[in-house]
Amino acid sequence: MGTSSGKDKVVLAYSGGLDTTVIIPWLKENYDYDVIAVCIDLGQGDDWEAIKSRALATGAAACYVVDAREEYIKDYVWPAVKGGCVYEDEYLLGTSTARPLIGKILVEYARQEKAVAICHGATGKGNDQVRFELAMKAFAPDLQVIAAWRDPKWTLQSREDEMKYLEDRKIPVPMKKDHSYSCDENIWHISHEG
């Protein structure tokens, strides 16, 4: 269902990083949706007010910050620890255990906002896209899932392309040009991707 603007809504898993910041104007331009950004606090230690301000300044119609730390620890981390879930005896599964909870929360906000779709910014490099989408489809098989990086309308192939996209639209770039990697962090784990 639409907003006061009459447009349909999409809920975006918003981290405040480069990929999801670019996705806000991209969704508006390519789908004509009002974008509802949802930030999920899993203990990253982020400045949520700054991230919320960035989402709104970039064009989101609304931005929610959800404190999911307690649910994440209780329902995901502790069961994983009890089960000895460590990949190759050294890699904590902090990223993979967080994705189903993020998917669940995105569906809850999509229902609350009467959105027609959910979007994530996971690239095709790893399994995050699968983890997000399986969770979303399990909880809401009726909602469209937009995977920006796999969408034929997505023509941005690098971080440099994304930065130029924002610069061309006079949107502040949320990172430095020499910062060529991203981090995934939560209360249990941190990983880096370049």
PDB file of C-alpha atoms in Angstrom:
ATOM      1  CA  MET A   1       0.000   0.000   0.000  1.00  0.00           C
ATOM      2  CA  GLY A   2       1.095   3.510  -0.662  1.00  0.00           C
ATOM      3  CA  THR A   3       2.150   6.373   1.536  1.00  0.00           C
ATOM      4  CA  SER A   4       0.663   9.847   1.573  1.00  0.00           C
ATOM      5  CA  SER A   5       2.601  10.318  -1.675  1.00  0.00           C
ATOM      6  CA  GLY A   6       0.483   7.542  -3.175  1.00  0.00           C
ATOM      7  CA  LYS A   7       3.524   5.401  -3.925  1.00  0.00           C
ATOM      8  CA  ASP A   8       4.060   1.812  -2.882  1.00  0.00           C
ATOM      9  CA  LYS A   9       6.613   1.182  -0.157  1.00  0.00           C
ATOM     10  CA  VAL A  10       9.724  -0.954   0.010  1.00  0.00           C
ATOM     11  CA  VAL A  11      11.497  -1.804   3.265  1.00  0.00           C
ATOM     12  CA  LEU A  12      15.283  -1.618   2.930  1.00  0.00           C
ATOM     13  CA  ALA A  13      17.763  -3.360   5.234  1.00  0.00           C
ATOM     14  CA  TYR A  14      19.809  -0.215   5.872  1.00  0.00           C
ATOM     15  CA  SER A  15      23.278  -0.288   7.430  1.00  0.00           C
ATOM     16  CA  GLY A  16      24.313   3.253   6.596  1.00  0.00           C
ATOM     17  CA  GLY A  17      27.206   2.002   4.478  1.00  0.00           C
ATOM     18  CA  LEU A  18      27.901   2.763   0.859  1.00  0.00           C
ATOM     19  CA  ASP A  19      25.860  -0.037  -0.737  1.00  0.00           C
ATOM     20  CA  THR A  20      22.629   0.587   1.142  1.00  0.00           C
ATOM     21  CA  THR A  21      23.008   4.364   0.935  1.00  0.00           C
ATOM     22  CA  VAL A  22      23.177   4.092  -2.867  1.00  0.00           C
ATOM     23  CA  ILE A  23      20.181   1.763  -2.890  1.00  0.00           C
ATOM     24  CA  ILE A  24      17.842   4.438  -1.464  1.00  0.00           C
ATOM     25  CA  PRO A  25      17.931   6.762  -4.505  1.00  0.00           C
ATOM     26  CA  TRP A  26      18.311   3.763  -6.837  1.00  0.00           C
ATOM     27  CA  LEU A  27      15.021   2.252  -5.581  1.00  0.00           C
ATOM     28  CA  LYS A  28      13.262   5.586  -5.947  1.00  0.00           C
ATOM     29  CA  GLU A  29      14.557   6.061  -9.499  1.00  0.00           C
ATOM     30  CA  ASN A  30      14.068   2.497 -10.732  1.00  0.00           C
ATOM     31  CA  TYR A  31      10.958   1.348  -8.861  1.00  0.00           C
ATOM     32  CA  ASP A  32       9.284   4.631  -7.882  1.00  0.00           C
ATOM     33  CA  TYR A  33       8.857   3.309  -4.337  1.00  0.00           C
ATOM     34  CA  ASP A  34       8.913   5.216  -1.091  1.00  0.00           C
ATOM     35  CA  VAL A  35      11.834   3.707   0.806  1.00  0.00           C
ATOM     36  CA  ILE A  36      11.444   2.761   4.461  1.00  0.00           C
ATOM     37  CA  ALA A  37      14.933   2.204   5.877  1.00  0.00           C
ATOM     38  CA  VAL A  38      15.241  -0.264   8.758  1.00  0.00           C
ATOM     39  CA  CYS A  39      18.476  -0.334  10.770  1.00  0.00           C
ATOM     40  CA  ILE A  40      18.926  -3.299  13.077  1.00  0.00           C
ATOM     41  CA  ASP A  41      21.138  -2.903  16.129  1.00  0.00           C
ATOM     42  CA  LEU A  42      22.881  -6.202  16.823  1.00  0.00           C
ATOM     43  CA  GLY A  43      25.608  -4.590  18.901  1.00  0.00           C
ATOM     44  CA  GLN A  44      27.633  -3.009  16.100  1.00  0.00           C
ATOM     45  CA  GLY A  45      28.324   0.082  18.178  1.00  0.00           C
ATOM     46  CA  ASP A  46      27.184   2.367  15.347  1.00  0.00           C
ATOM     47  CA  ASP A  47      26.021   5.957  15.710  1.00  0.00           C
ATOM     48  CA  TRP A  48      22.380   5.203  14.968  1.00  0.00           C
ATOM     49  CA  GLU A  49      21.254   8.833  15.015  1.00  0.00           C
ATOM     50  CA  ALA A  50      23.852   9.712  12.354  1.00  0.00           C
ATOM     51  CA  ILE A  51      22.851   6.685  10.280  1.00  0.00           C
ATOM     52  CA  LYS A  52      19.160   7.548  10.586  1.00  0.00           C
ATOM     53  CA  SER A  53      19.921  11.137   9.523  1.00  0.00           C
ATOM     54  CA  ARG A  54      21.895   9.824   6.515  1.00  0.00           C
ATOM     55  CA  ALA A  55      18.987   7.622   5.412  1.00  0.00           C
ATOM     56  CA  LEU A  56      16.535  10.503   5.584  1.00  0.00           C
ATOM     57  CA  ALA A  57      18.936  12.936   3.880  1.00  0.00           C
ATOM     58  CA  THR A  58      19.475  10.391   1.100  1.00  0.00           C
ATOM     59  CA  GLY A  59      15.743  10.205   0.420  1.00  0.00           C
ATOM     60  CA  ALA A  60      14.205   7.586   2.705  1.00  0.00           C
ATOM     61  CA  ALA A  61      10.589   8.384   3.591  1.00  0.00           C
ATOM     62  CA  ALA A  62      11.188   7.007   7.099  1.00  0.00           C
ATOM     63  CA  CYS A  63      13.921   5.264   9.056  1.00  0.00           C
ATOM     64  CA  TYR A  64      13.552   2.934  12.016  1.00  0.00           C
ATOM     65  CA  VAL A  65      16.304   1.759  14.349  1.00  0.00           C
ATOM     66  CA  VAL A  66      15.465  -1.576  15.969  1.00  0.00           C
ATOM     67  CA  ASP A  67      17.340  -2.772  19.060  1.00  0.00           C
ATOM     68  CA  ALA A  68      17.539  -6.535  18.494  1.00  0.00           C
ATOM     69  CA  ARG A  69      20.577  -7.258  20.679  1.00  0.00           C
ATOM     70  CA  GLU A  70      18.748  -9.191  23.383  1.00  0.00           C
ATOM     71  CA  GLU A  71      16.783 -11.314  20.908  1.00  0.00           C
ATOM     72  CA  TYR A  72      19.950 -11.986  18.913  1.00  0.00           C
ATOM     73  CA  ILE A  73      21.892 -13.183  21.965  1.00  0.00           C
ATOM     74  CA  LYS A  74      19.028 -15.219  23.438  1.00  0.00           C
ATOM     75  CA  ASP A  75      17.634 -16.862  20.306  1.00  0.00           C
ATOM     76  CA  TYR A  76      20.640 -17.033  17.975  1.00  0.00           C
ATOM     77  CA  VAL A  77      24.039 -16.641  19.654  1.00  0.00           C
ATOM     78  CA  TRP A  78      23.502 -18.829  22.718  1.00  0.00           C
ATOM     79  CA  PRO A  79      22.047 -21.734  20.708  1.00  0.00           C
ATOM     80  CA  ALA A  80      24.981 -21.454  18.263  1.00  0.00           C
ATOM     81  CA  VAL A  81      27.507 -21.437  21.121  1.00  0.00           C
ATOM     82  CA  LYS A  82      25.808 -24.418  22.771  1.00  0.00           C
ATOM     83  CA  GLY A  83      25.870 -26.239  19.446  1.00  0.00           C
ATOM     84  CA  GLY A  84      29.558 -25.537  18.863  1.00  0.00           C
ATOM     85  CA  CYS A  85      28.826 -23.663  15.641  1.00  0.00           C
ATOM     86  CA  VAL A  86      32.308 -22.618  14.545  1.00  0.00           C
ATOM     87  CA  TYR A  87      33.327 -22.938  10.904  1.00  0.00           C
ATOM     88  CA  GLU A  88      36.627 -24.781  10.354  1.00  0.00           C
ATOM     89  CA  ASP A  89      37.357 -24.559  14.095  1.00  0.00           C
ATOM     90  CA  GLU A  90      38.102 -20.824  13.957  1.00  0.00           C
ATOM     91  CA  TYR A  91      35.392 -18.713  12.323  1.00  0.00           C
ATOM     92  CA  LEU A  92      32.486 -17.638  14.522  1.00  0.00           C
ATOM     93  CA  LEU A  93      29.244 -17.642  12.591  1.00  0.00           C
ATOM     94  CA  GLY A  94      28.258 -14.143  13.647  1.00  0.00           C
ATOM     95  CA  THR A  95      27.313 -12.977  10.181  1.00  0.00           C
ATOM     96  CA  SER A  96      25.337 -16.048   9.181  1.00  0.00           C
ATOM     97  CA  THR A  97      23.472 -16.295  12.493  1.00  0.00           C
ATOM     98  CA  ALA A  98      22.392 -12.652  12.252  1.00  0.00           C
ATOM     99  CA  ARG A  99      20.808 -12.857   8.792  1.00  0.00           C
ATOM    100  CA  PRO A 100      17.663 -14.851   9.700  1.00  0.00           C
ATOM    101  CA  LEU A 101      16.849 -12.415  12.518  1.00  0.00           C
ATOM    102  CA  ILE A 102      17.382  -9.445  10.200  1.00  0.00           C
ATOM    103  CA  GLY A 103      15.064 -11.067   7.643  1.00  0.00           C
ATOM    104  CA  LYS A 104      12.410 -11.656  10.306  1.00  0.00           C
ATOM    105  CA  ILE A 105      12.542  -8.045  11.506  1.00  0.00           C
ATOM    106  CA  LEU A 106      12.391  -6.692   7.952  1.00  0.00           C
ATOM    107  CA  VAL A 107       9.228  -8.705   7.349  1.00  0.00           C
ATOM    108  CA  GLU A 108       7.699  -7.351  10.577  1.00  0.00           C
ATOM    109  CA  TYR A 109       8.349  -3.777   9.425  1.00  0.00           C
ATOM    110  CA  ALA A 110       7.138  -4.534   5.902  1.00  0.00           C
ATOM    111  CA  ARG A 111       3.846  -5.735   7.401  1.00  0.00           C
ATOM    112  CA  GLN A 112       3.623  -2.735   9.726  1.00  0.00           C
ATOM    113  CA  GLU A 113       4.266  -0.327   6.836  1.00  0.00           C
ATOM    114  CA  LYS A 114       2.100  -2.279   4.374  1.00  0.00           C
ATOM    115  CA  ALA A 115       5.070  -2.474   2.023  1.00  0.00           C
ATOM    116  CA  VAL A 116       4.946  -4.473  -1.197  1.00  0.00           C
ATOM    117  CA  ALA A 117       8.641  -5.396  -1.202  1.00  0.00           C
ATOM    118  CA  ILE A 118      11.795  -5.822   0.858  1.00  0.00           C
ATOM    119  CA  CYS A 119      15.256  -4.957  -0.446  1.00  0.00           C
ATOM    120  CA  HIS A 120      18.721  -5.915   0.746  1.00  0.00           C
ATOM    121  CA  GLY A 121      22.160  -4.818  -0.366  1.00  0.00           C
ATOM    122  CA  ALA A 122      24.000  -8.125  -0.130  1.00  0.00           C
ATOM    123  CA  THR A 123      26.366  -8.568  -3.045  1.00  0.00           C
ATOM    124  CA  GLY A 124      26.664 -11.800  -4.967  1.00  0.00           C
ATOM    125  CA  LYS A 125      30.058 -12.541  -3.396  1.00  0.00           C
ATOM    126  CA  GLY A 126      28.859 -14.697  -0.522  1.00  0.00           C
ATOM    127  CA  ASN A 127      25.911 -16.440   1.023  1.00  0.00           C
ATOM    128  CA  ASP A 128      24.347 -13.386   2.678  1.00  0.00           C
ATOM    129  CA  GLN A 129      21.882 -12.908  -0.154  1.00  0.00           C
ATOM    130  CA  VAL A 130      20.669 -16.495   0.254  1.00  0.00           C
ATOM    131  CA  ARG A 131      20.397 -16.192   4.035  1.00  0.00           C
ATOM    132  CA  PHE A 132      18.415 -12.952   3.795  1.00  0.00           C
ATOM    133  CA  GLU A 133      16.096 -14.185   1.079  1.00  0.00           C
ATOM    134  CA  LEU A 134      15.348 -17.573   2.631  1.00  0.00           C
ATOM    135  CA  ALA A 135      14.385 -15.874   5.894  1.00  0.00           C
ATOM    136  CA  MET A 136      12.264 -13.276   4.116  1.00  0.00           C
ATOM    137  CA  LYS A 137      10.485 -15.859   1.987  1.00  0.00           C
ATOM    138  CA  ALA A 138       9.905 -18.140   4.991  1.00  0.00           C
ATOM    139  CA  PHE A 139       8.164 -15.332   6.880  1.00  0.00           C
ATOM    140  CA  ALA A 140       6.495 -13.592   3.909  1.00  0.00           C
ATOM    141  CA  PRO A 141       6.342 -15.583   0.678  1.00  0.00           C
ATOM    142  CA  ASP A 142       3.943 -12.990  -0.748  1.00  0.00           C
ATOM    143  CA  LEU A 143       6.391 -10.069  -0.586  1.00  0.00           C
ATOM    144  CA  GLN A 144       8.680  -9.228  -3.479  1.00  0.00           C
ATOM    145  CA  VAL A 145      12.376  -9.420  -2.582  1.00  0.00           C
ATOM    146  CA  ILE A 146      14.639  -7.018  -4.441  1.00  0.00           C
ATOM    147  CA  ALA A 147      18.295  -8.031  -4.503  1.00  0.00           C
ATOM    148  CA  ALA A 148      19.789  -4.845  -5.928  1.00  0.00           C
ATOM    149  CA  TRP A 149      23.125  -6.372  -6.921  1.00  0.00           C
ATOM    150  CA  ARG A 150      21.361  -9.057  -9.005  1.00  0.00           C
ATOM    151  CA  ASP A 151      18.737  -6.747 -10.473  1.00  0.00           C
ATOM    152  CA  PRO A 152      19.152  -6.092 -14.220  1.00  0.00           C
ATOM    153  CA  LYS A 153      18.526  -2.382 -13.504  1.00  0.00           C
ATOM    154  CA  TRP A 154      21.592  -2.277 -11.224  1.00  0.00           C
ATOM    155  CA  THR A 155      24.493  -1.091 -13.374  1.00  0.00           C
ATOM    156  CA  LEU A 156      26.944  -0.227 -10.593  1.00  0.00           C
ATOM    157  CA  GLN A 157      29.766  -2.763 -10.562  1.00  0.00           C
ATOM    158  CA  SER A 158      32.216  -1.317  -8.055  1.00  0.00           C
ATOM    159  CA  ARG A 159      32.500   0.890  -5.001  1.00  0.00           C
ATOM    160  CA  GLU A 160      33.874   3.610  -7.286  1.00  0.00           C
ATOM    161  CA  ASP A 161      30.715   3.381  -9.438  1.00  0.00           C
ATOM    162  CA  GLU A 162      28.592   3.716  -6.308  1.00  0.00           C
ATOM    163  CA  MET A 163      30.516   6.760  -5.074  1.00  0.00           C
ATOM    164  CA  LYS A 164      30.171   8.427  -8.484  1.00  0.00           C
ATOM    165  CA  TYR A 165      26.436   7.632  -8.504  1.00  0.00           C
ATOM    166  CA  LEU A 166      26.008   9.483  -5.207  1.00  0.00           C
ATOM    167  CA  GLU A 167      28.294  12.350  -6.229  1.00  0.00           C
ATOM    168  CA  ASP A 168      26.334  12.811  -9.494  1.00  0.00           C
ATOM    169  CA  ARG A 169      23.185  13.248  -7.387  1.00  0.00           C
ATOM    170  CA  LYS A 170      24.870  15.591  -4.894  1.00  0.00           C
ATOM    171  CA  ILE A 171      24.424  13.048  -2.096  1.00  0.00           C
ATOM    172  CA  PRO A 172      27.250  12.967   0.466  1.00  0.00           C
ATOM    173  CA  VAL A 173      29.348   9.813   0.159  1.00  0.00           C
ATOM    174  CA  PRO A 174      29.389   7.934   3.505  1.00  0.00           C
ATOM    175  CA  MET A 175      32.983   6.749   3.164  1.00  0.00           C
ATOM    176  CA  LYS A 176      36.394   7.825   1.983  1.00  0.00           C
ATOM    177  CA  LYS A 177      37.618   6.825  -1.459  1.00  0.00           C
ATOM    178  CA  ASP A 178      40.623   5.024   0.025  1.00  0.00           C
ATOM    179  CA  HIS A 179      38.369   2.904   2.260  1.00  0.00           C
ATOM    180  CA  SER A 180      37.974  -0.080  -0.068  1.00  0.00           C
ATOM    181  CA  TYR A 181      36.488  -2.639   2.287  1.00  0.00           C
ATOM    182  CA  SER A 182      33.415  -3.127   4.431  1.00  0.00           C
ATOM    183  CA  CYS A 183      32.935  -4.651   7.869  1.00  0.00           C
ATOM    184  CA  ASP A 184      30.138  -6.748   9.262  1.00  0.00           C
ATOM    185  CA  GLU A 185      30.037  -6.452  13.012  1.00  0.00           C
ATOM    186  CA  ASN A 186      27.677  -7.493  15.767  1.00  0.00           C
ATOM    187  CA  ILE A 187      27.859  -8.160  19.481  1.00  0.00           C
ATOM    188  CA  TRP A 188      29.438 -11.588  18.837  1.00  0.00           C
ATOM    189  CA  HIS A 189      31.597 -11.215  15.739  1.00  0.00           C
ATOM    190  CA  ILE A 190      33.323  -8.971  13.199  1.00  0.00           C
ATOM    191  CA  SER A 191      34.339  -9.803   9.636  1.00  0.00           C
ATOM    192  CA  HIS A 192      35.896  -7.781   6.815  1.00  0.00           C
ATOM    193  CA  GLU A 193      35.163  -7.881   3.093  1.00  0.00           C
ATOM    194  CA  GLY A 194      37.190  -6.191   0.388  1.00  0.00           C
TER     195      GLY A 194
END
